[in-house]
Coordinates of C-alpha atoms and ligand atoms in Angstrom, one line a residue:
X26 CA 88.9 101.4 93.4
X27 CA 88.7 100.9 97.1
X28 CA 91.9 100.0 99.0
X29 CA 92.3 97.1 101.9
X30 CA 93.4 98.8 105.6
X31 CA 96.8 98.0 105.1
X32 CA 97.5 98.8 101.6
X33 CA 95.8 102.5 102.5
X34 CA 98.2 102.6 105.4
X35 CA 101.2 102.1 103.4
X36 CA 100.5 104.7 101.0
X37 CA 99.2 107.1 104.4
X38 CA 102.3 106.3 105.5
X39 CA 104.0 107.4 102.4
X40 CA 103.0 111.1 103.1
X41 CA 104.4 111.1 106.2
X42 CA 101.3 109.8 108.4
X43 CA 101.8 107.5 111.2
X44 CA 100.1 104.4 111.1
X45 CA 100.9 101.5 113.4
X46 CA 103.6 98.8 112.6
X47 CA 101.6 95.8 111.2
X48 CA 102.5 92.4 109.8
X49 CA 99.8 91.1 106.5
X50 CA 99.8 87.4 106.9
X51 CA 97.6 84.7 104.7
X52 CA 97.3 82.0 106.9
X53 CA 97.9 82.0 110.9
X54 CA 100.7 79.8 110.4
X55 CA 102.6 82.3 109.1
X56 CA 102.5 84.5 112.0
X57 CA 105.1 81.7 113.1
X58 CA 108.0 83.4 111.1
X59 CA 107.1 86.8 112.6
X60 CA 107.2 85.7 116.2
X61 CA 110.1 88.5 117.0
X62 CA 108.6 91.6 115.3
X63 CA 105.3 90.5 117.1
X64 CA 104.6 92.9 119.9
X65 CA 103.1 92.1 123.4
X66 CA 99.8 93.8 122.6
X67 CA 98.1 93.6 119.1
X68 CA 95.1 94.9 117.3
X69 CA 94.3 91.4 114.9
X70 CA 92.2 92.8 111.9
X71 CA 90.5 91.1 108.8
X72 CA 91.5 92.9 105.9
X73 CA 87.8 92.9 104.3
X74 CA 86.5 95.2 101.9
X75 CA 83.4 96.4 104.3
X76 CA 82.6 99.1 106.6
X77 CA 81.8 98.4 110.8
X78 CA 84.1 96.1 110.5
X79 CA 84.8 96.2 114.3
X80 CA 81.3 96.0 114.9
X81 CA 81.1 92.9 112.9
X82 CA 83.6 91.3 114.4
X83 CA 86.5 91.9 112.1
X84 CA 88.7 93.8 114.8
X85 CA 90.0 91.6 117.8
X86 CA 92.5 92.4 120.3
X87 CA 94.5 89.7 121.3
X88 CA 98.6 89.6 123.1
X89 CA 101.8 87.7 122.0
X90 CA 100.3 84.1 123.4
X91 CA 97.0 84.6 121.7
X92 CA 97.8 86.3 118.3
X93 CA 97.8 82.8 116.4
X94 CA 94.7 81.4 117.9
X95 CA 92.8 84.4 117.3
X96 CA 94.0 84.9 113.6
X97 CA 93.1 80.9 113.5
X98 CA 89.6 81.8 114.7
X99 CA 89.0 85.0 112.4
X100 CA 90.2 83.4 109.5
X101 CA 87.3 80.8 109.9
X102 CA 84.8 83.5 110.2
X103 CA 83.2 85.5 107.4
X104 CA 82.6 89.4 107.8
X105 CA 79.4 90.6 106.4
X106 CA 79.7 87.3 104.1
X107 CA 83.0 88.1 103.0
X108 CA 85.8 85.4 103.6
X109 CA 88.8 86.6 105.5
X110 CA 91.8 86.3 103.4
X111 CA 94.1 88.6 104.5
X112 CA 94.6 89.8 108.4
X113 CA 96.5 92.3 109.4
X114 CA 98.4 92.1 112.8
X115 CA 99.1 95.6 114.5
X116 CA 100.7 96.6 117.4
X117 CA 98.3 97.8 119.9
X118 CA 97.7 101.9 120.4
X119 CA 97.2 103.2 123.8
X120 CA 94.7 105.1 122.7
X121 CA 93.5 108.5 124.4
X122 CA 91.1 109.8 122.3
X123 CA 89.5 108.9 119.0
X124 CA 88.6 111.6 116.2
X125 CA 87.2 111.8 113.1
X126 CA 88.4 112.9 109.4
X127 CA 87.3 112.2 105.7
X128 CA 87.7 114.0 102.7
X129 CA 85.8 114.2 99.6
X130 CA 84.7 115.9 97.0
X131 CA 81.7 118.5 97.0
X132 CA 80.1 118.1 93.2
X133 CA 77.9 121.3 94.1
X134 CA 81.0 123.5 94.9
X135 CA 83.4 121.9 92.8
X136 CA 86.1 121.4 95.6
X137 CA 87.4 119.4 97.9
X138 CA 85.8 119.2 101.1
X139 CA 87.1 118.2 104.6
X140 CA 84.5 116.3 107.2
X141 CA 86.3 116.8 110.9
X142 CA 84.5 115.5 114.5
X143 CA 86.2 115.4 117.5
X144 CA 84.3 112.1 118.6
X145 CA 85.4 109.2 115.7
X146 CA 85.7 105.7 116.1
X147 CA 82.8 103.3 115.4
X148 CA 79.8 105.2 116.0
X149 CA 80.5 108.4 113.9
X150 CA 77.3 107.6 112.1
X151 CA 75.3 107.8 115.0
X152 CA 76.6 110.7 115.8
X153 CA 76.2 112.3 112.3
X154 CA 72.6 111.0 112.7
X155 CA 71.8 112.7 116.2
X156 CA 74.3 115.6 116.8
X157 CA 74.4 116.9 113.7
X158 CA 77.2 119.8 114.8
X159 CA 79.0 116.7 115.6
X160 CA 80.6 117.4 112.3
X161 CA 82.3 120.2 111.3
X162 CA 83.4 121.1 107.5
X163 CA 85.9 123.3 105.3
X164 CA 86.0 123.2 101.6
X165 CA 88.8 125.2 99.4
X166 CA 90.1 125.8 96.4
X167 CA 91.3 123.0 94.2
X168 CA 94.6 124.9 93.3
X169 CA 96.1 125.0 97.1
X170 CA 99.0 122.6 97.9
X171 CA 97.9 122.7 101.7
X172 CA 94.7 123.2 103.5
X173 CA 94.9 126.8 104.7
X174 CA 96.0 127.0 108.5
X175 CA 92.9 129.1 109.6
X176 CA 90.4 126.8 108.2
X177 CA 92.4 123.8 109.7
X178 CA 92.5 125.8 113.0
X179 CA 88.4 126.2 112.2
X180 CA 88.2 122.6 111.6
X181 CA 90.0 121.0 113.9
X182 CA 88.8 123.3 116.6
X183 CA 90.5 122.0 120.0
X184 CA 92.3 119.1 119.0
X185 CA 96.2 119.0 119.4
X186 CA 98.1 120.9 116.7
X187 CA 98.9 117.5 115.6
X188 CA 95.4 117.0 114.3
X189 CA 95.6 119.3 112.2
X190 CA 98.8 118.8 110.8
X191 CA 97.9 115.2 109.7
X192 CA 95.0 116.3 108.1
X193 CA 97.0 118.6 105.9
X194 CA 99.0 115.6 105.1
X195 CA 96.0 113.2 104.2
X196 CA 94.8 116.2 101.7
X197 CA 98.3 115.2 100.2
X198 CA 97.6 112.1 99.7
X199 CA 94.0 112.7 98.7
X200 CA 95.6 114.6 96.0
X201 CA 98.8 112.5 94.9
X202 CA 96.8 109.5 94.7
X203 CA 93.4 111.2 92.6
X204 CA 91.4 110.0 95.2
X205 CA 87.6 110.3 95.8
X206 CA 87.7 109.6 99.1
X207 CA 90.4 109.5 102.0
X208 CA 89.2 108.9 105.4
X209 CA 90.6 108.2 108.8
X210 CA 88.1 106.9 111.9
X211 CA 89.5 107.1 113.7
X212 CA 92.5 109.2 114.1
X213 CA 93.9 109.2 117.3
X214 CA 96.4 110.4 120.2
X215 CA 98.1 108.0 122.1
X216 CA 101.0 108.6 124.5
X217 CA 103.4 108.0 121.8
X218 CA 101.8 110.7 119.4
X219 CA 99.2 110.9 117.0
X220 CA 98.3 107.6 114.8
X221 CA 96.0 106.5 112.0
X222 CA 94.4 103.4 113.9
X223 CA 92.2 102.9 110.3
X224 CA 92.7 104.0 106.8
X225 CA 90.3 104.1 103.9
X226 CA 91.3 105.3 100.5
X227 CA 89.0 105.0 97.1
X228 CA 90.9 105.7 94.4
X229 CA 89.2 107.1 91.2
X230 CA 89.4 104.5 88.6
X231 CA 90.3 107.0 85.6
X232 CA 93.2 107.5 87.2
X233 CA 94.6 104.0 88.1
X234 CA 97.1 103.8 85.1
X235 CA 98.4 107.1 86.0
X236 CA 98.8 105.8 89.4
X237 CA 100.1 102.5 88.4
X238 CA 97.6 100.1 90.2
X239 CA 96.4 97.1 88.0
X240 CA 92.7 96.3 88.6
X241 CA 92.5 92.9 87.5
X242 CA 95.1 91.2 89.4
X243 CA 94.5 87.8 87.4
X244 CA 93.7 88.0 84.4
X245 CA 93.5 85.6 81.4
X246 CA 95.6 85.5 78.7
X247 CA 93.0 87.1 76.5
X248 CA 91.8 90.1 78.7
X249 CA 95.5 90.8 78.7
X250 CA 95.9 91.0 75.1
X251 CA 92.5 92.4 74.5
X252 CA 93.7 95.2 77.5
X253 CA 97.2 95.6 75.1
X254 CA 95.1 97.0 72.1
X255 CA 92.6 98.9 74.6
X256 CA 89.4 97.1 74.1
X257 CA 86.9 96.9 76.2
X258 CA 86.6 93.1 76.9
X259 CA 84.8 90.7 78.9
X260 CA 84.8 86.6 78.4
X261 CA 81.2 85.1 78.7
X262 CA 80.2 81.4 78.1
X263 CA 78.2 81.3 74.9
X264 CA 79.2 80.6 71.5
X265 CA 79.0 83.7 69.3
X266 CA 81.7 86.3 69.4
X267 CA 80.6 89.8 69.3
X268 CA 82.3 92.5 68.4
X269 CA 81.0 96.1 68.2
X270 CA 82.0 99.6 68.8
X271 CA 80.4 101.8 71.9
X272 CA 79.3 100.0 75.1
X273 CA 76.2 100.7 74.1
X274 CA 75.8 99.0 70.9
X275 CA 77.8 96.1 71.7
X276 CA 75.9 95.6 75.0
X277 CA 72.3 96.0 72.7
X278 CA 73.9 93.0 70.4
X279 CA 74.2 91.1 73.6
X280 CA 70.7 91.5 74.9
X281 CA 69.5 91.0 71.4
X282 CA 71.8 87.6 71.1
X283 CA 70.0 86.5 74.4
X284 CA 66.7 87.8 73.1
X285 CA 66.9 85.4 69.8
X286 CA 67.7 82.5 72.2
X287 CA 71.7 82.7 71.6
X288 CA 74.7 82.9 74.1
X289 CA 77.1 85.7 73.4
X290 CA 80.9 84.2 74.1
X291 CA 82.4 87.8 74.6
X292 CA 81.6 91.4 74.6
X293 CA 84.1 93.1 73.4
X294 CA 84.1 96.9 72.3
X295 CA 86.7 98.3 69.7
X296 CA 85.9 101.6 70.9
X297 CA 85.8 104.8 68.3
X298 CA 87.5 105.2 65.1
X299 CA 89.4 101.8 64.9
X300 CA 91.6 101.3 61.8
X301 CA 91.5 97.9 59.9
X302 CA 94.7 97.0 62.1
X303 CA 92.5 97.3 65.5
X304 CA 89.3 95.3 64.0
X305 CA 92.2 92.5 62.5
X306 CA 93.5 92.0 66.4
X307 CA 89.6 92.3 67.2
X308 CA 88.4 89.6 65.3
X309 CA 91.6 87.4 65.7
X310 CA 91.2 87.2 69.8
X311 CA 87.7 86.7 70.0
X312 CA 88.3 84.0 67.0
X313 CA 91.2 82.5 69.7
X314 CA 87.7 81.4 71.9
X315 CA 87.5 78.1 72.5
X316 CA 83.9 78.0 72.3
X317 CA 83.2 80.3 69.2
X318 CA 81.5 79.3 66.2
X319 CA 80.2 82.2 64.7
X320 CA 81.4 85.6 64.8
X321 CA 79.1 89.3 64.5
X322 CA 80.9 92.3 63.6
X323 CA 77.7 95.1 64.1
X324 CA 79.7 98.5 63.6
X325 CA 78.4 102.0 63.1
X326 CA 81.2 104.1 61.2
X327 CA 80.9 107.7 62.6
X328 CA 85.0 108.4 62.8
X329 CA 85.8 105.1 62.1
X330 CA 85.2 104.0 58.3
X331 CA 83.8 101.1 57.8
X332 CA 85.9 100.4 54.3
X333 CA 88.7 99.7 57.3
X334 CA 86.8 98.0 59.2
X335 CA 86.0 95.5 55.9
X336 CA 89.5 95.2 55.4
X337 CA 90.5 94.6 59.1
X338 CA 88.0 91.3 58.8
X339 CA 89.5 90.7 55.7
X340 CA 92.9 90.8 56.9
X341 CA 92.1 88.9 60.3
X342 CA 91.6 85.3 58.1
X343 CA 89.6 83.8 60.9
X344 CA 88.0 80.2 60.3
X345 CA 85.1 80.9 61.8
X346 CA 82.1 82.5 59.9
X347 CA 81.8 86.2 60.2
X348 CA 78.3 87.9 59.8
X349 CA 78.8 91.5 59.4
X350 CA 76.4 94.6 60.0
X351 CA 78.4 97.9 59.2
X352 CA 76.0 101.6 58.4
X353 CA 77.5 105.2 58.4
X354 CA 81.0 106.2 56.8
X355 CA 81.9 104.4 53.8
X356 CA 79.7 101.5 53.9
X357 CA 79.3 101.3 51.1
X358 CA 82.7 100.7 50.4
X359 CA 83.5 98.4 52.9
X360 CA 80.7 96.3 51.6
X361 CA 82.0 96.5 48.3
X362 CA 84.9 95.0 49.8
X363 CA 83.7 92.1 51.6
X364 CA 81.2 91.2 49.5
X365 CA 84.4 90.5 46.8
X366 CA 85.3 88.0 49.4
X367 CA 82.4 86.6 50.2
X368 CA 81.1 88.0 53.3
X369 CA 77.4 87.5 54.8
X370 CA 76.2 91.0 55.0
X371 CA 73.1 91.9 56.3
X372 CA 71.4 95.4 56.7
X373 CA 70.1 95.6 60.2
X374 CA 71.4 94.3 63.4
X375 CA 68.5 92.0 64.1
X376 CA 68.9 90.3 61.3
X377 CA 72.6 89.2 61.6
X378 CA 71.7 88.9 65.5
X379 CA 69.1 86.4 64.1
X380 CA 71.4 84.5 62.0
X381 CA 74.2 84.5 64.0
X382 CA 72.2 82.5 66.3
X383 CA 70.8 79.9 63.5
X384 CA 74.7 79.5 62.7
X385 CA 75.4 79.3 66.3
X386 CA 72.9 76.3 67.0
Ligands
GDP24 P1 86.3 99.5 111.4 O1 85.2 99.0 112.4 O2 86.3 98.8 110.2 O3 86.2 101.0 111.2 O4 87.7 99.2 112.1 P2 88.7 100.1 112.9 O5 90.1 99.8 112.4 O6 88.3 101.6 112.9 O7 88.6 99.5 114.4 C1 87.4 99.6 115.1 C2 87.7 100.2 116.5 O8 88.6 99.3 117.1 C3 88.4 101.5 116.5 O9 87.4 102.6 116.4 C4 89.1 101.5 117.8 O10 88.2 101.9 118.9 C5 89.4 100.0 118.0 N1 90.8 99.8 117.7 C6 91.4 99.6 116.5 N2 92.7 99.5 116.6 C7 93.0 99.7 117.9 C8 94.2 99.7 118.7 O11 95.3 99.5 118.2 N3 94.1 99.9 120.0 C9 92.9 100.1 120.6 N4 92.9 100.3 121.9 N5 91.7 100.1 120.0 C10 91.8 99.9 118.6
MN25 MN1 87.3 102.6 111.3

């Protein structure tokens, strides 16, 4: 997941970088309330998820008697297509000289790499592109707490001492906060010290629980209860509830729902070896949408058995009709058991695709 500016500044900040006092407002007219804290120069900046921002227009400068206006004018503007919702207001940096860091990982050498130039700011591209030792690189061990002072020394070359100490710092925070990327352009000195005039973070998505940071800021009632039991769920607009286990067999019930002319109302994947509890809560929430009339359970058992994925559906008591497709461990049990009750069973997935889509219409 890729942070805004100012949420990657507060977390820079965190490790001990300095990044420039700022002010997040929504709407111009709340720059109002912050009159005092407003300084006499600012940096105005859309808080847009795109890169050349300032190129595009998404970094202004403006002063104390301007700041509103321009905020006024950049929230009517769109950056690359992308609305401005959020602008961040920053004191201006005197800034003397503008360099260049990022680091990543190296999938060839299995370690963290460090990208340094000594001429950032908005044409580092450029400069990658025709000065190729514009760039200069270190990669390390994984296991080290701190880049290693000579290769920061390598690195950073003659940049103030620091430069390289706020490097070391955003490796910290490129480690704390699992990150795949963590870049500053640019980075630069100003009479008052080193600042981080930008910030761009990408956190790795695997790691976003550990790291506390909820994805889906609004979600509906469902996706929260379906994100409770750990399903992978997403709400469509059709009428038939699908339920499967792997993303790759629910997602080929899908295509095959749309192939037969249906509309799938859901995907929704249980995920491996599900218990009769998990398939119950399955079939209940896709049951609970608003739109569903039919239901299809298409389940391989592999570690999960399908004699507790019959009694799950059994135990879920949904109105709607539910056509099942189970194959692998115990089937034939779990068929046994819902054919007691009266289940339509059917023995390949294009045929209770087929006729979940004659129910359906
Ligand atoms: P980007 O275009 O999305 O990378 O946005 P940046 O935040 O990097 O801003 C673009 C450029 O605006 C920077 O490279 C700086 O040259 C300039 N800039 C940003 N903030 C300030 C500031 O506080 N003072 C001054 N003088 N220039 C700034
Ligand atoms: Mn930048």
């Amino acid at each position: 997941m890729k942070l805004l500016e100012y949420e990657a500044k507060q977390l820079f900040s965190e490790e001990g970088i300095r990044v420039p006092k700022g002010i997040l407002v929504g709407k111009h007219e709340e720059i109002l309330l912050h009159m005092d804290a407003i300084p006499a120069k600012v940096a105005v900046k859309a808080q847009v998820d795109v890169g050349g921002r300032g190129k595009a227009g998404g970094v202004l400068m403006a002063d104390r008697d301007t700041v509103i206006e321009t905020a006024r004018k950049l929230f009517n503007t769109t950056i690359k297509g992308l609305p401005v919702q959020r602008i961040l207001i920053e004191e201006r940096l005197e800034i003397r000289h503008e360099y260049y860091v990022s680091i990543t990982i190296d999938r060839t050498k299995k370690q963290p790499v460090i990208l340094f130039a000594e001429t950032g700011g908005i044409d580092i591209e450029e400069t990658a592109k025709t000065d190729k030792k514009a760039i200069r690189s270190i990669s390390f061990c994984p296991l080290l707490a701190d880049v290693p002072g000579f290769l920061l020394r390598e690195l950073c070359g003659d940049a103030p001492v620091e430069i390289q100490a706020t490097v070391n710092r955003l490796y910290h925070v490129f480690c704390h906060k699992d990150a795949l990327l963590a870049e500053i352009n640019p980075l630069v000195t100003t009479p008052a010290g080193v600042y981080a005039a930008d910030a761009k973070l990408i956190i790795d998505d695997n790691s976003l629980a550990r790291q506390g940071i909820v994805l889906n800021r609004d979600l509906t009632e469902r996706e929260r209860e379906a994100e409770k039991h750990g399903f992978s769920y997403v709400e469509l607009q059709g009428n038939i509830g699908v339920i499967g286990n792997g993303a790759g067999l629910t997602m080929a019930t899908l295509d095959l729902i749309e192939y037969y002319g249906g509309r799938a109302a859901d995907f929704l994947d249980v995920g491996g070896g599900a218990d009769s509890e998990r398939v119950m809560h399955a079939v209940r929430l896709v049951s609970g949408v608003p739109t569903v009339k039919v239901i299809v359970v298409n389940l391989l058992g592999g570690i999960t058995r399908c004699d507790e994925v019959a009694r799950g559906i059994i135990a879920s008591g949904v109105p709607e009709p539910v056509i099942v497709r189970i194959a692998g461990t115990n089937a034939e049990e779990g068929r046994k058991l819902l054919a007691e009750k009266g289940y339509e069973m059917l023995d390949t997935m294009d045929l209770v695709v087929k006729k979940a889509v004659e129910v359906a219409s």
